[in-house]
Tab-separated table of C-alpha atoms and ligand atoms in Angstrom:
chain	number	residue	atom	x	y	z
A	1	MET	CA	100.963	141.883	117.727
A	2	LYS	CA	103.456	142.954	115.078
A	3	ASP	CA	105.360	146.201	115.325
A	4	GLU	CA	103.138	148.830	113.653
A	5	GLY	CA	105.898	151.064	112.286
A	6	ARG	CA	107.705	148.210	110.603
A	7	ARG	CA	104.516	146.843	109.045
A	8	GLN	CA	103.364	150.182	107.674
A	9	LYS	CA	106.668	150.919	106.033
A	10	SER	CA	107.111	147.490	104.558
A	11	LYS	CA	103.595	147.083	103.127
A	12	ILE	CA	103.895	150.264	101.101
A	13	GLN	CA	106.933	148.678	99.448
A	14	ASN	CA	105.123	145.389	98.923
A	15	PRO	CA	102.553	145.294	96.155
A	16	LYS	CA	102.868	141.485	95.797
A	17	SER	CA	99.745	139.640	94.727
A	18	GLN	CA	100.717	136.129	95.797
A	19	ILE	CA	98.654	134.528	98.526
A	20	VAL	CA	99.943	131.741	100.733
A	21	CYS	CA	97.633	129.597	102.836
A	22	LEU	CA	99.036	127.499	105.711
A	23	ALA	CA	96.841	124.435	106.168
A	24	GLY	CA	96.520	121.222	108.134
A	25	GLY	CA	93.737	118.664	107.778
A	26	VAL	CA	90.006	118.937	107.134
A	27	GLY	CA	89.299	122.584	108.159
A	28	GLY	CA	92.410	123.774	106.345
A	29	ALA	CA	91.470	121.814	103.246
A	30	LYS	CA	88.002	123.389	103.150
A	31	LEU	CA	89.307	126.953	103.320
A	32	ALA	CA	92.054	126.139	100.802
A	33	ASP	CA	89.332	124.820	98.486
A	34	GLY	CA	87.343	128.050	98.901
A	35	LEU	CA	90.442	130.123	98.100
A	36	ALA	CA	91.241	127.931	95.094
A	37	ARG	CA	87.754	128.541	93.706
A	38	ILE	CA	88.348	132.304	93.819
A	39	LEU	CA	92.050	132.768	93.064
A	40	PRO	CA	93.818	131.840	89.818
A	41	PRO	CA	96.407	129.043	90.186
A	42	GLN	CA	99.359	131.392	89.733
A	43	ASN	CA	98.226	133.479	92.729
A	44	LEU	CA	97.718	130.818	95.406
A	45	THR	CA	100.151	128.463	97.127
A	46	ILE	CA	99.034	126.142	99.907
A	47	ILE	CA	101.746	125.064	102.354
A	48	VAL	CA	100.676	121.909	104.153
A	49	ASN	CA	101.616	120.292	107.471
A	50	THR	CA	103.611	117.082	107.133
A	51	GLY	CA	104.089	116.529	110.875
A	52	ASP	CA	101.326	113.868	110.726
A	53	ASP	CA	103.189	111.848	108.077
A	54	PHE	CA	104.308	108.376	108.975
A	55	GLU	CA	105.148	104.994	107.563
A	56	HIS	CA	102.360	102.421	107.673
A	57	LEU	CA	102.453	98.955	106.084
A	58	GLY	CA	105.741	100.059	104.503
A	59	LEU	CA	104.082	103.025	102.783
A	60	THR	CA	104.701	106.743	103.282
A	61	VAL	CA	101.345	108.226	104.299
A	62	CYS	CA	100.888	112.025	104.259
A	63	PRO	CA	97.388	112.555	105.705
A	64	ASP	CA	97.173	116.357	105.571
A	65	LEU	CA	98.708	116.633	102.097
A	66	ASP	CA	96.255	114.013	100.859
A	67	THR	CA	93.274	115.624	102.590
A	68	VAL	CA	94.039	118.954	100.885
A	69	MET	CA	94.842	117.221	97.591
A	70	TYR	CA	91.661	115.142	97.515
A	71	THR	CA	89.544	118.125	98.611
A	72	LEU	CA	90.916	120.349	95.840
A	73	ALA	CA	90.441	117.525	93.332
A	74	GLY	CA	86.814	117.131	94.469
A	75	VAL	CA	87.327	113.458	95.383
A	76	ALA	CA	87.477	113.704	99.213
A	77	ASN	CA	85.235	111.568	101.383
A	78	PRO	CA	82.473	114.002	102.476
A	79	GLU	CA	81.718	112.049	105.693
A	80	THR	CA	85.202	111.767	107.175
A	81	GLY	CA	86.879	114.711	105.402
A	82	TRP	CA	89.971	112.471	104.895
A	83	GLY	CA	90.396	109.683	102.369
A	84	ARG	CA	88.505	109.199	99.098
A	85	ALA	CA	84.822	109.422	98.233
A	86	GLY	CA	83.318	106.114	97.067
A	87	GLU	CA	86.120	104.208	98.764
A	88	SER	CA	86.257	100.405	99.092
A	89	TRP	CA	88.123	98.528	101.823
A	90	VAL	CA	88.904	95.122	100.306
A	91	THR	CA	92.680	95.306	100.916
A	92	MET	CA	92.306	96.556	104.492
A	93	ALA	CA	89.801	93.806	105.322
A	94	GLU	CA	92.318	91.249	104.083
A	95	VAL	CA	95.177	92.906	106.041
A	96	SER	CA	92.953	92.582	109.080
A	97	ARG	CA	92.121	88.925	108.328
A	98	LEU	CA	95.846	88.180	107.978
A	99	GLY	CA	96.544	89.781	111.361
A	100	GLY	CA	98.323	92.847	109.921
A	101	PRO	CA	98.240	96.341	111.474
A	102	ASP	CA	94.683	97.486	110.775
A	103	TRP	CA	94.332	100.351	113.278
A	104	PHE	CA	94.955	102.898	110.508
A	105	SER	CA	92.616	102.367	107.565
A	106	LEU	CA	93.916	102.760	104.035
A	107	GLY	CA	91.168	102.459	101.437
A	108	ASP	CA	91.749	100.772	98.081
A	109	LEU	CA	91.651	104.021	96.067
A	110	ASP	CA	93.701	105.880	98.681
A	111	LEU	CA	96.321	103.102	98.600
A	112	ALA	CA	97.104	104.036	94.993
A	113	ALA	CA	98.422	107.444	96.148
A	114	HIS	CA	100.512	105.910	98.959
A	115	LEU	CA	101.964	103.262	96.636
A	116	THR	CA	102.839	105.826	93.957
A	117	ARG	CA	104.293	108.284	96.470
A	118	THR	CA	106.362	105.609	98.205
A	119	ALA	CA	107.743	104.303	94.909
A	120	MET	CA	108.716	107.812	93.769
A	121	LEU	CA	110.346	108.638	97.121
A	122	ARG	CA	112.289	105.356	96.957
A	123	ASP	CA	113.495	106.412	93.482
A	124	GLY	CA	114.932	109.550	95.076
A	125	GLU	CA	112.254	112.122	94.165
A	126	PRO	CA	111.707	114.750	96.904
A	127	LEU	CA	108.242	114.950	98.495
A	128	THR	CA	107.681	118.352	96.833
A	129	ALA	CA	108.133	116.797	93.369
A	130	VAL	CA	106.028	113.762	94.273
A	131	THR	CA	103.222	116.029	95.490
A	132	ARG	CA	103.402	118.106	92.291
A	133	HIS	CA	103.158	114.897	90.255
A	134	LEU	CA	100.137	113.575	92.186
A	135	CYS	CA	98.418	116.968	91.934
A	136	GLN	CA	98.977	117.062	88.175
A	137	LYS	CA	97.489	113.589	87.827
A	138	LEU	CA	94.461	114.681	89.885
A	139	ASP	CA	94.119	117.785	87.705
A	140	ILE	CA	94.852	120.227	90.537
A	141	LYS	CA	96.063	123.524	89.114
A	142	HIS	CA	97.039	125.335	92.335
A	143	SER	CA	100.399	124.792	94.046
A	144	LEU	CA	100.403	122.431	96.983
A	145	LEU	CA	103.675	122.321	98.890
A	146	PRO	CA	104.706	120.070	101.768
A	147	MET	CA	106.213	122.236	104.520
A	148	CYS	CA	109.483	120.319	104.120
A	149	ASP	CA	110.873	117.406	102.127
A	150	ARG	CA	112.449	115.470	104.982
A	151	PRO	CA	110.349	113.792	107.667
A	152	ALA	CA	109.481	116.204	110.502
A	153	PRO	CA	107.281	114.058	112.759
A	154	THR	CA	105.136	115.550	115.483
A	155	GLN	CA	105.070	113.632	118.761
A	156	ILE	CA	102.686	113.884	121.669
A	157	GLU	CA	103.823	113.795	125.275
A	158	SER	CA	101.129	112.396	127.549
A	159	ASP	CA	101.792	111.757	131.225
A	160	GLY	CA	105.422	110.828	130.628
A	161	ARG	CA	104.711	108.736	127.494
A	162	ILE	CA	105.872	109.923	124.090
A	163	LEU	CA	103.525	108.873	121.299
A	164	PRO	CA	104.052	109.195	117.545
A	165	PHE	CA	101.303	111.493	116.255
A	166	GLN	CA	99.106	108.932	114.477
A	167	GLU	CA	99.315	106.505	117.389
A	168	TRP	CA	97.949	109.244	119.606
A	169	PHE	CA	95.415	110.558	117.076
A	170	VAL	CA	94.045	107.400	115.459
A	171	LYS	CA	95.149	104.380	117.520
A	172	GLU	CA	94.316	106.007	120.853
A	173	ARG	CA	91.555	108.261	119.383
A	174	TRP	CA	93.275	111.392	120.797
A	175	GLN	CA	92.195	110.399	124.302
A	176	PRO	CA	95.553	110.464	126.165
A	177	PRO	CA	95.765	113.972	127.655
A	178	VAL	CA	98.373	116.154	125.992
A	179	THR	CA	101.097	117.495	128.264
A	180	LYS	CA	103.238	118.741	125.415
A	181	VAL	CA	103.430	118.727	121.618
A	182	ILE	CA	106.990	117.821	120.640
A	183	LEU	CA	108.163	119.255	117.323
A	184	PRO	CA	111.489	118.436	115.657
A	185	GLU	CA	114.356	120.888	116.079
A	186	ASP	CA	115.935	120.325	112.695
A	187	ALA	CA	113.052	120.808	110.232
A	188	ARG	CA	114.058	123.021	107.287
A	189	ALA	CA	111.764	124.588	104.671
A	190	THR	CA	112.171	123.674	101.026
A	191	THR	CA	113.318	126.195	98.436
A	192	ALA	CA	109.770	126.157	97.033
A	193	VAL	CA	108.272	127.113	100.414
A	194	ILE	CA	110.808	129.899	100.931
A	195	ARG	CA	110.186	131.251	97.428
A	196	ALA	CA	106.414	131.198	97.961
A	197	LEU	CA	106.735	133.159	101.208
A	198	GLU	CA	109.178	135.637	99.671
A	199	ASN	CA	106.633	136.351	96.939
A	200	ALA	CA	103.607	136.511	99.232
A	201	GLY	CA	101.589	139.659	99.793
A	202	LEU	CA	99.194	137.879	102.164
A	203	VAL	CA	99.505	134.818	104.360
A	204	ILE	CA	96.306	133.151	105.533
A	205	ILE	CA	96.440	130.704	108.433
A	206	ALA	CA	93.544	128.271	107.914
A	207	PRO	CA	91.206	127.202	110.751
A	208	SER	CA	93.310	124.106	111.411
A	209	ASN	CA	94.422	122.881	114.832
A	210	PRO	CA	96.950	125.526	116.014
A	211	PHE	CA	99.037	123.032	118.020
A	212	VAL	CA	99.320	119.987	115.768
A	213	SER	CA	98.585	121.396	112.298
A	214	ILE	CA	99.830	124.999	112.165
A	215	ASP	CA	102.611	125.040	114.813
A	216	PRO	CA	104.447	122.206	113.003
A	217	ILE	CA	104.531	124.452	109.893
A	218	LEU	CA	105.620	127.529	111.854
A	219	ASN	CA	108.296	125.410	113.543
A	220	VAL	CA	109.984	124.698	110.201
A	221	TYR	CA	112.962	127.026	109.901
A	222	PRO	CA	112.712	129.826	108.768
A	223	ILE	CA	108.910	129.984	108.258
A	224	ARG	CA	107.995	131.695	111.552
A	225	ALA	CA	110.826	134.225	111.146
A	226	MET	CA	109.740	134.939	107.556
A	227	LEU	CA	106.147	135.618	108.642
A	228	MET	CA	107.438	137.993	111.307
A	229	ASP	CA	110.016	139.788	109.181
A	230	LEU	CA	108.787	139.763	105.618
A	231	PRO	CA	106.301	142.400	104.552
A	232	GLN	CA	103.153	140.285	104.488
A	233	ALA	CA	99.828	140.732	106.187
A	234	VAL	CA	99.237	137.571	108.207
A	235	VAL	CA	95.602	136.713	108.937
A	236	ALA	CA	94.397	133.649	110.873
A	237	VAL	CA	90.927	132.116	110.927
A	238	SER	CA	89.783	130.804	114.303
A	239	PRO	CA	89.550	127.011	114.654
A	240	ILE	CA	87.292	127.524	117.677
A	241	ILE	CA	83.599	128.374	117.261
A	242	GLY	CA	81.414	128.964	120.302
A	243	GLY	CA	83.926	127.320	122.643
A	244	GLN	CA	84.237	124.180	120.517
A	245	ALA	CA	86.396	122.816	117.727
A	246	VAL	CA	84.367	122.034	114.595
A	247	LYS	CA	86.307	118.739	114.289
A	248	GLY	CA	89.186	117.078	116.114
A	249	PRO	CA	91.043	117.644	119.355
A	250	ALA	CA	91.819	121.400	119.379
A	251	ALA	CA	89.331	122.264	122.165
A	252	LYS	CA	90.313	119.258	124.292
A	253	MET	CA	93.993	120.134	123.887
A	254	MET	CA	93.390	123.753	124.932
A	255	GLN	CA	91.716	122.540	128.114
A	256	GLU	CA	94.515	120.096	128.836
A	257	MET	CA	97.145	122.763	128.300
A	258	GLY	CA	95.396	125.088	130.736
A	259	LEU	CA	94.090	127.524	128.114
A	260	PRO	CA	90.560	128.885	127.874
A	261	VAL	CA	88.715	127.226	124.978
A	262	SER	CA	87.987	130.375	123.029
A	263	ALA	CA	88.637	132.178	119.774
A	264	ARG	CA	90.555	134.783	121.766
A	265	ALA	CA	92.923	132.150	123.177
A	266	ALA	CA	93.544	130.900	119.626
A	267	ALA	CA	94.412	134.463	118.505
A	268	GLU	CA	96.670	134.908	121.535
A	269	HIS	CA	98.403	131.632	120.710
A	270	TYR	CA	99.528	133.119	117.378
A	271	GLY	CA	100.264	136.426	119.141
A	272	GLU	CA	102.775	138.641	117.390
A	273	LEU	CA	102.527	136.799	114.091
A	274	LEU	CA	99.081	138.173	113.349
A	275	ASP	CA	97.981	141.338	111.617
A	276	GLY	CA	94.370	140.201	111.522
A	277	PHE	CA	92.077	137.568	113.018
A	278	VAL	CA	88.811	136.222	111.629
A	279	PHE	CA	86.419	134.567	114.058
A	280	ASP	CA	82.829	133.444	114.223
A	281	VAL	CA	79.816	135.703	114.881
A	282	GLN	CA	78.958	133.421	117.814
A	283	ASP	CA	82.120	134.725	119.504
A	284	ALA	CA	81.464	138.407	118.699
A	285	GLY	CA	82.897	140.709	121.362
A	286	GLN	CA	85.425	138.137	122.536
A	287	LEU	CA	88.341	140.027	121.037
A	288	ASP	CA	87.237	143.492	122.167
A	289	GLY	CA	90.322	145.419	123.215
A	290	ALA	CA	92.734	142.949	121.599
A	291	ASN	CA	95.546	144.601	119.659
A	292	VAL	CA	94.772	142.956	116.324
A	293	ALA	CA	92.514	143.859	113.397
A	294	GLN	CA	89.362	141.741	113.585
A	295	LEU	CA	86.572	140.405	111.440
A	296	SER	CA	83.626	138.539	112.879
A	297	VAL	CA	81.644	136.501	110.304
A	298	ASP	CA	80.014	133.091	109.915
A	299	THR	CA	83.112	130.832	109.790
A	300	TRP	CA	81.399	127.425	109.865
A	301	MET	CA	81.992	125.696	106.527
A	302	ARG	CA	79.074	123.259	106.302
A	303	ALA	CA	78.586	123.275	102.542
A	304	GLN	CA	80.680	124.000	99.477
A	305	GLU	CA	79.318	127.541	99.128
A	306	ASP	CA	80.375	128.312	102.744
A	307	ARG	CA	84.014	127.630	101.813
A	308	VAL	CA	83.881	130.207	99.020
A	309	ARG	CA	81.981	132.735	101.144
A	310	LEU	CA	84.481	132.470	104.016
A	311	ALA	CA	87.448	132.574	101.635
A	312	GLN	CA	86.030	135.752	100.052
A	313	ASP	CA	85.429	137.345	103.476
A	314	VAL	CA	88.976	136.516	104.582
A	315	LEU	CA	90.502	137.817	101.340
A	316	THR	CA	88.557	141.090	101.417
A	317	PHE	CA	89.515	141.637	105.072
A	318	ALA	CA	93.192	140.726	104.559
A	319	ARG	CA	93.454	142.947	101.476
A	320	SER	CA	91.886	145.843	103.393
A	321	LEU	CA	94.661	145.477	105.987
A	322	ALA	CA	97.327	145.612	103.312
A	323	VAL	CA	95.717	148.711	101.733
A	324	ALA	CA	95.148	150.446	105.077
A	325	THR	CA	98.792	150.248	106.106
B	401	FO1	N1	91.766	109.036	110.736
B	401	FO1	C1	91.156	108.176	111.567
B	401	FO1	O1	90.571	108.597	112.561
B	401	FO1	N2	91.206	106.812	111.324
B	401	FO1	C2	91.839	106.294	110.245
B	401	FO1	O2	91.869	105.084	110.076
B	401	FO1	C3	92.447	107.206	109.338
B	401	FO1	C4	93.067	106.771	108.173
B	401	FO1	C5	93.598	107.716	107.267
B	401	FO1	C6	94.152	107.280	106.068
B	401	FO1	C7	94.675	108.183	105.177
B	401	FO1	C8	94.649	109.559	105.484
B	401	FO1	O3	95.159	110.424	104.619
B	401	FO1	C9	94.090	109.982	106.670
B	401	FO1	C10	93.556	109.083	107.583
B	401	FO1	N3	92.975	109.495	108.774
B	401	FO1	C11	92.400	108.605	109.624
B	401	FO1	C12	92.914	110.899	109.136
B	401	FO1	C13	94.205	111.463	109.676
B	401	FO1	O4	95.127	110.587	110.162
B	401	FO1	C14	94.000	112.614	110.665
B	401	FO1	O5	92.761	113.212	110.512
B	401	FO1	C15	95.022	113.669	110.451
B	401	FO1	O6	96.331	113.222	110.534
B	401	FO1	C16	94.826	114.855	111.405
B	401	FO1	O7	94.823	115.969	110.597
């Protein structure tokens, strides 16, 4: 874990009230929503994974940005977590009938965001500005930032094959075993991301998949170095509850990569980055003896009120770390 002496000295000099949340898809969106219901817009910035982004049917699709955006706007599909509530699928059914690529489903309402985004990008607007525009139109007051403006695609290596992320995740239903997650070497953070981290007093890593949602963000230069060196408390929330991922492939990936499927293994994955770790009561005792501040609470966000409760627990814990040092 981080060097104690350095942290203690720097936190005393750092009374900053900004909070940054690093988020991927559905789990990240839920915690971000909880935080947004507690914190005023000027105090919260959500930095979102864009490693899942790809071009489909000629459109730029940003699944994690849209999942967080729709969740904060209160228009997310409650069943899937991604896409829009009350969606219709007329266009996709016709794409299918015409023999087009229908393995990735874009709903009619959702298509409006992809069309608008793609048009703005083609006109030369950076993804950060496009995201700000879409958020304004959806009446989202908090800042949502893509981790970078240029494409930074995640790829999956599986038994010698290299698969673009969505082909692995959606087309092949994340079944090919993961040998390695390949992240780009040249991804650079935007000025907006750097400014948000410079002004942050706390960084919260949401309970998103550590390998394909959070690592792609940390891989963007200089985000990992800033979390290590700048005077923030960094607190992660476990994506693993009782030896299972709430949603998605995190547990399966841990197994395939030879890791124990546990909250402790998730904390150890983040290692030196962390000042604190929040994990579920079901896993109480699992981090005994670990050199990181810990909080064990109910982390399962089933309903809206759970998001706010967990966000409040995480904030109180993270702030206590900043005060204690
Ligand atoms: N996930 C699926 O499993 N099947 C889909 O057809 C699908 C379409 C889709 C469309 C827009 C969007 O924003 C997300 C979509 N997702 C779909 C979810 C998404 O691809 C993944 O959940 C994330 O990339 C992983 O965080």
